Amino acid sequence: MALREILTEPNIKLREKSSAVDKVDKDLQKLMDDMLETMYAAPGIGLAAIQVGVPKRVIVMDIGQKEGQKNPMYFVNPQIITKSKINSIYEEGCLSVPGQFAEIERPDKCHIRFLDYYGQTKEIKAEGMLATCIQHEMDHLEGILFIDYLSKLKKSMIVKKLSKQKRAIERIVV
Ligand code: NI
């Protein structure tokens, strides 16, 4: 396993639409292992492949329901079958939008079909935080970030702040 670099906004790559995976093979499992390690190290609870620069429809998550115990989840080619009409609100953050948080409203429940780590077709009925997390990660596959749901003003303030942070970091490195 190896750590990968997490891309941060603004970065045009994060806006790319990810392609479906043809086959869950050793190489894809290696990618998922790396993504999981990168996510744990960050630390975060979800990561989409595009966040490490790979435009494939792959997500890893661990929402840590059991304290102290790892519970990794892998979603390849996830599809939403149904989602509830009732919404819930969570304060969301994102490893690609460091240090920024906002309340986002999304459907409270969703039924997802996907391939697991071994390429088996699985279904999950997610609700609450798990549902929000999956939908956040699935947005990444379409090139959508949570800040896209905010007002233009709020979003541009966040992007400006992140651009400044990036420049500051570059100055120190150079
Ligand atoms: Ni994210």
PDB file of C-alpha atoms and ligand atoms in Angstrom:
ATOM      1  CA  MET A   1       0.000   0.000   0.000  1.00  0.00           C
ATOM      2  CA  ALA A   2       1.097   3.526  -0.624  1.00  0.00           C
ATOM      3  CA  LEU A   3      -0.104   6.992   0.195  1.00  0.00           C
ATOM      4  CA  ARG A   4      -1.296   9.068  -2.744  1.00  0.00           C
ATOM      5  CA  GLU A   5      -1.494  12.823  -3.044  1.00  0.00           C
ATOM      6  CA  ILE A   6      -4.983  14.240  -2.493  1.00  0.00           C
ATOM      7  CA  LEU A   7      -5.883  16.943  -5.019  1.00  0.00           C
ATOM      8  CA  THR A   8      -7.443  20.094  -3.597  1.00  0.00           C
ATOM      9  CA  GLU A   9      -9.718  22.750  -4.984  1.00  0.00           C
ATOM     10  CA  PRO A  10      -9.116  24.690  -7.180  1.00  0.00           C
ATOM     11  CA  ASN A  11      -7.943  21.900  -9.476  1.00  0.00           C
ATOM     12  CA  ILE A  12      -9.500  21.265 -12.885  1.00  0.00           C
ATOM     13  CA  LYS A  13      -8.976  17.490 -12.499  1.00  0.00           C
ATOM     14  CA  LEU A  14     -11.546  17.411  -9.661  1.00  0.00           C
ATOM     15  CA  ARG A  15     -14.156  18.554 -12.223  1.00  0.00           C
ATOM     16  CA  GLU A  16     -13.570  15.582 -14.500  1.00  0.00           C
ATOM     17  CA  LYS A  17     -16.341  13.009 -14.908  1.00  0.00           C
ATOM     18  CA  SER A  18     -15.088   9.558 -13.891  1.00  0.00           C
ATOM     19  CA  SER A  19     -15.480   6.500 -16.158  1.00  0.00           C
ATOM     20  CA  ALA A  20     -17.053   3.177 -15.263  1.00  0.00           C
ATOM     21  CA  VAL A  21     -14.712   0.363 -14.247  1.00  0.00           C
ATOM     22  CA  ASP A  22     -14.687  -2.618 -16.663  1.00  0.00           C
ATOM     23  CA  LYS A  23     -13.258  -5.174 -14.302  1.00  0.00           C
ATOM     24  CA  VAL A  24     -12.331  -5.373 -10.647  1.00  0.00           C
ATOM     25  CA  ASP A  25      -8.808  -6.803 -10.928  1.00  0.00           C
ATOM     26  CA  LYS A  26      -5.577  -6.748  -8.897  1.00  0.00           C
ATOM     27  CA  ASP A  27      -4.654  -3.274 -10.156  1.00  0.00           C
ATOM     28  CA  LEU A  28      -8.011  -1.873  -9.101  1.00  0.00           C
ATOM     29  CA  GLN A  29      -7.727  -3.545  -5.690  1.00  0.00           C
ATOM     30  CA  LYS A  30      -4.278  -1.946  -5.329  1.00  0.00           C
ATOM     31  CA  LEU A  31      -5.850   1.437  -6.109  1.00  0.00           C
ATOM     32  CA  MET A  32      -8.562   0.817  -3.484  1.00  0.00           C
ATOM     33  CA  ASP A  33      -5.935  -0.227  -0.899  1.00  0.00           C
ATOM     34  CA  ASP A  34      -3.942   2.943  -1.581  1.00  0.00           C
ATOM     35  CA  MET A  35      -7.074   5.094  -1.427  1.00  0.00           C
ATOM     36  CA  LEU A  36      -8.109   3.589   1.907  1.00  0.00           C
ATOM     37  CA  GLU A  37      -4.649   4.134   3.403  1.00  0.00           C
ATOM     38  CA  THR A  38      -4.602   7.711   2.077  1.00  0.00           C
ATOM     39  CA  MET A  39      -8.084   8.341   3.515  1.00  0.00           C
ATOM     40  CA  TYR A  40      -7.172   6.967   6.968  1.00  0.00           C
ATOM     41  CA  ALA A  41      -3.945   8.999   7.016  1.00  0.00           C
ATOM     42  CA  ALA A  42      -5.674  12.265   6.059  1.00  0.00           C
ATOM     43  CA  PRO A  43      -7.831  11.527   8.169  1.00  0.00           C
ATOM     44  CA  GLY A  44     -11.164  11.319   6.407  1.00  0.00           C
ATOM     45  CA  ILE A  45     -14.231   9.076   6.202  1.00  0.00           C
ATOM     46  CA  GLY A  46     -14.616   8.917   2.415  1.00  0.00           C
ATOM     47  CA  LEU A  47     -12.511   9.284  -0.717  1.00  0.00           C
ATOM     48  CA  ALA A  48     -13.261   9.055  -4.439  1.00  0.00           C
ATOM     49  CA  ALA A  49     -10.578   7.949  -6.919  1.00  0.00           C
ATOM     50  CA  ILE A  50     -10.653  11.290  -8.747  1.00  0.00           C
ATOM     51  CA  GLN A  51      -9.428  12.927  -5.520  1.00  0.00           C
ATOM     52  CA  VAL A  52      -6.133  11.104  -6.037  1.00  0.00           C
ATOM     53  CA  GLY A  53      -6.235  11.961  -9.744  1.00  0.00           C
ATOM     54  CA  VAL A  54      -7.711   8.697 -11.068  1.00  0.00           C
ATOM     55  CA  PRO A  55     -10.927   9.252 -13.096  1.00  0.00           C
ATOM     56  CA  LYS A  56     -12.542   5.894 -12.277  1.00  0.00           C
ATOM     57  CA  ARG A  57     -15.876   5.273 -10.576  1.00  0.00           C
ATOM     58  CA  VAL A  58     -14.391   4.025  -7.311  1.00  0.00           C
ATOM     59  CA  ILE A  59     -15.120   5.133  -3.740  1.00  0.00           C
ATOM     60  CA  VAL A  60     -13.750   4.014  -0.386  1.00  0.00           C
ATOM     61  CA  MET A  61     -15.391   4.881   2.914  1.00  0.00           C
ATOM     62  CA  ASP A  62     -15.236   4.127   6.610  1.00  0.00           C
ATOM     63  CA  ILE A  63     -17.730   6.016   8.679  1.00  0.00           C
ATOM     64  CA  GLY A  64     -16.411   4.370  11.848  1.00  0.00           C
ATOM     65  CA  GLN A  65     -19.640   3.169  13.354  1.00  0.00           C
ATOM     66  CA  LYS A  66     -17.772   0.789  15.640  1.00  0.00           C
ATOM     67  CA  GLU A  67     -15.331   2.752  17.703  1.00  0.00           C
ATOM     68  CA  GLY A  68     -11.706   1.717  17.367  1.00  0.00           C
ATOM     69  CA  GLN A  69     -12.589  -0.897  14.772  1.00  0.00           C
ATOM     70  CA  LYS A  70     -11.987  -0.409  11.086  1.00  0.00           C
ATOM     71  CA  ASN A  71     -14.968  -0.959   8.856  1.00  0.00           C
ATOM     72  CA  PRO A  72     -13.789  -0.211   5.302  1.00  0.00           C
ATOM     73  CA  MET A  73     -16.373  -0.054   2.519  1.00  0.00           C
ATOM     74  CA  TYR A  74     -15.642  -0.156  -1.205  1.00  0.00           C
ATOM     75  CA  PHE A  75     -18.020   1.007  -3.927  1.00  0.00           C
ATOM     76  CA  VAL A  76     -17.189   0.399  -7.591  1.00  0.00           C
ATOM     77  CA  ASN A  77     -19.563   1.785 -10.264  1.00  0.00           C
ATOM     78  CA  PRO A  78     -22.160   2.833  -7.646  1.00  0.00           C
ATOM     79  CA  GLN A  79     -25.654   3.606  -8.890  1.00  0.00           C
ATOM     80  CA  ILE A  80     -28.540   5.148  -7.016  1.00  0.00           C
ATOM     81  CA  ILE A  81     -31.637   2.976  -7.453  1.00  0.00           C
ATOM     82  CA  THR A  82     -33.980   5.084  -5.322  1.00  0.00           C
ATOM     83  CA  LYS A  83     -33.685   7.967  -2.934  1.00  0.00           C
ATOM     84  CA  SER A  84     -36.092   9.329  -0.357  1.00  0.00           C
ATOM     85  CA  LYS A  85     -38.071  12.515  -0.803  1.00  0.00           C
ATOM     86  CA  ILE A  86     -37.267  13.494   2.763  1.00  0.00           C
ATOM     87  CA  ASN A  87     -33.994  15.343   3.163  1.00  0.00           C
ATOM     88  CA  SER A  88     -31.570  15.637   6.020  1.00  0.00           C
ATOM     89  CA  ILE A  89     -28.902  18.217   6.722  1.00  0.00           C
ATOM     90  CA  TYR A  90     -25.319  17.500   7.744  1.00  0.00           C
ATOM     91  CA  GLU A  91     -22.328  19.766   8.075  1.00  0.00           C
ATOM     92  CA  GLU A  92     -20.039  18.495   5.328  1.00  0.00           C
ATOM     93  CA  GLY A  93     -16.363  18.854   4.714  1.00  0.00           C
ATOM     94  CA  CYS A  94     -14.135  17.317   2.046  1.00  0.00           C
ATOM     95  CA  LEU A  95     -10.489  16.287   1.868  1.00  0.00           C
ATOM     96  CA  SER A  96     -10.301  18.215  -1.422  1.00  0.00           C
ATOM     97  CA  VAL A  97     -11.709  21.369   0.206  1.00  0.00           C
ATOM     98  CA  PRO A  98      -9.488  21.485   3.313  1.00  0.00           C
ATOM     99  CA  GLY A  99     -10.666  23.334   6.402  1.00  0.00           C
ATOM    100  CA  GLN A 100     -14.042  24.334   4.938  1.00  0.00           C
ATOM    101  CA  PHE A 101     -17.422  23.137   6.174  1.00  0.00           C
ATOM    102  CA  ALA A 102     -21.018  23.877   5.262  1.00  0.00           C
ATOM    103  CA  GLU A 103     -24.485  22.548   5.966  1.00  0.00           C
ATOM    104  CA  ILE A 104     -25.748  20.620   2.936  1.00  0.00           C
ATOM    105  CA  GLU A 105     -29.204  19.160   2.409  1.00  0.00           C
ATOM    106  CA  ARG A 106     -29.490  15.775   0.687  1.00  0.00           C
ATOM    107  CA  PRO A 107     -32.003  12.910   0.540  1.00  0.00           C
ATOM    108  CA  ASP A 108     -32.045  11.142   3.915  1.00  0.00           C
ATOM    109  CA  LYS A 109     -32.140   7.631   2.460  1.00  0.00           C
ATOM    110  CA  CYS A 110     -30.791   6.043  -0.706  1.00  0.00           C
ATOM    111  CA  HIS A 111     -30.676   2.561  -2.149  1.00  0.00           C
ATOM    112  CA  ILE A 112     -27.375   1.906  -3.945  1.00  0.00           C
ATOM    113  CA  ARG A 113     -26.186  -0.890  -6.230  1.00  0.00           C
ATOM    114  CA  PHE A 114     -22.432  -1.331  -6.675  1.00  0.00           C
ATOM    115  CA  LEU A 115     -19.566  -3.789  -7.081  1.00  0.00           C
ATOM    116  CA  ASP A 116     -17.569  -4.600  -3.953  1.00  0.00           C
ATOM    117  CA  TYR A 117     -13.810  -5.142  -3.469  1.00  0.00           C
ATOM    118  CA  TYR A 118     -14.101  -8.553  -5.167  1.00  0.00           C
ATOM    119  CA  GLY A 119     -16.264  -7.402  -8.066  1.00  0.00           C
ATOM    120  CA  GLN A 120     -19.469  -8.882  -6.619  1.00  0.00           C
ATOM    121  CA  THR A 121     -22.712  -6.993  -7.176  1.00  0.00           C
ATOM    122  CA  LYS A 122     -24.083  -5.706  -3.894  1.00  0.00           C
ATOM    123  CA  GLU A 123     -26.879  -3.459  -2.726  1.00  0.00           C
ATOM    124  CA  ILE A 124     -27.124  -1.273   0.324  1.00  0.00           C
ATOM    125  CA  LYS A 125     -29.964   0.708   1.835  1.00  0.00           C
ATOM    126  CA  ALA A 126     -28.204   3.665   3.354  1.00  0.00           C
ATOM    127  CA  GLU A 127     -29.658   6.268   5.647  1.00  0.00           C
ATOM    128  CA  GLY A 128     -28.518   9.195   7.747  1.00  0.00           C
ATOM    129  CA  MET A 129     -24.809   9.908   7.721  1.00  0.00           C
ATOM    130  CA  LEU A 130     -24.005   6.875   5.546  1.00  0.00           C
ATOM    131  CA  ALA A 131     -26.487   8.073   2.890  1.00  0.00           C
ATOM    132  CA  THR A 132     -25.048  11.590   2.961  1.00  0.00           C
ATOM    133  CA  CYS A 133     -21.494  10.311   2.732  1.00  0.00           C
ATOM    134  CA  ILE A 134     -22.232   8.036  -0.251  1.00  0.00           C
ATOM    135  CA  GLN A 135     -24.019  10.841  -2.088  1.00  0.00           C
ATOM    136  CA  HIS A 136     -21.137  13.246  -1.387  1.00  0.00           C
ATOM    137  CA  GLU A 137     -18.656  10.717  -2.780  1.00  0.00           C
ATOM    138  CA  MET A 138     -20.850   9.906  -5.789  1.00  0.00           C
ATOM    139  CA  ASP A 139     -20.916  13.624  -6.601  1.00  0.00           C
ATOM    140  CA  HIS A 140     -17.113  13.478  -6.933  1.00  0.00           C
ATOM    141  CA  LEU A 141     -17.572  10.936  -9.747  1.00  0.00           C
ATOM    142  CA  GLU A 142     -19.533  13.611 -11.642  1.00  0.00           C
ATOM    143  CA  GLY A 143     -16.988  16.340 -10.889  1.00  0.00           C
ATOM    144  CA  ILE A 144     -19.242  17.945  -8.283  1.00  0.00           C
ATOM    145  CA  LEU A 145     -17.998  19.305  -4.939  1.00  0.00           C
ATOM    146  CA  PHE A 146     -20.202  20.127  -1.933  1.00  0.00           C
ATOM    147  CA  ILE A 147     -19.380  23.818  -2.303  1.00  0.00           C
ATOM    148  CA  ASP A 148     -21.271  23.754  -5.622  1.00  0.00           C
ATOM    149  CA  TYR A 149     -24.498  23.667  -3.571  1.00  0.00           C
ATOM    150  CA  LEU A 150     -23.679  26.946  -1.832  1.00  0.00           C
ATOM    151  CA  SER A 151     -24.527  30.437  -3.045  1.00  0.00           C
ATOM    152  CA  LYS A 152     -22.182  31.883  -5.676  1.00  0.00           C
ATOM    153  CA  LEU A 153     -20.829  34.349  -3.133  1.00  0.00           C
ATOM    154  CA  LYS A 154     -20.113  31.757  -0.439  1.00  0.00           C
ATOM    155  CA  LYS A 155     -18.505  29.422  -2.958  1.00  0.00           C
ATOM    156  CA  SER A 156     -16.256  32.088  -4.457  1.00  0.00           C
ATOM    157  CA  MET A 157     -15.138  33.142  -0.967  1.00  0.00           C
ATOM    158  CA  ILE A 158     -14.115  29.577  -0.180  1.00  0.00           C
ATOM    159  CA  VAL A 159     -12.305  29.076  -3.498  1.00  0.00           C
ATOM    160  CA  LYS A 160     -10.460  32.383  -3.017  1.00  0.00           C
ATOM    161  CA  LYS A 161      -9.370  31.350   0.467  1.00  0.00           C
ATOM    162  CA  LEU A 162      -8.132  27.977  -0.808  1.00  0.00           C
ATOM    163  CA  SER A 163      -6.236  29.584  -3.702  1.00  0.00           C
ATOM    164  CA  LYS A 164      -4.502  31.903  -1.236  1.00  0.00           C
ATOM    165  CA  GLN A 165      -3.613  28.962   1.023  1.00  0.00           C
ATOM    166  CA  LYS A 166      -2.149  27.118  -1.953  1.00  0.00           C
ATOM    167  CA  ARG A 167      -0.011  30.097  -2.925  1.00  0.00           C
ATOM    168  CA  ALA A 168       1.192  30.461   0.654  1.00  0.00           C
ATOM    169  CA  ILE A 169       2.190  26.802   0.770  1.00  0.00           C
ATOM    170  CA  GLU A 170       4.025  27.105  -2.549  1.00  0.00           C
ATOM    171  CA  ARG A 171       5.963  30.111  -1.275  1.00  0.00           C
ATOM    172  CA  ILE A 172       7.300  28.132   1.685  1.00  0.00           C
ATOM    173  CA  VAL A 173       8.215  25.129  -0.465  1.00  0.00           C
ATOM    174  CA  VAL A 174      10.057  27.309  -3.033  1.00  0.00           C
TER     175      VAL A 174
HETATM  176 NI    NI B   1     -15.252  15.007  -0.757  1.00  0.00          NI
END
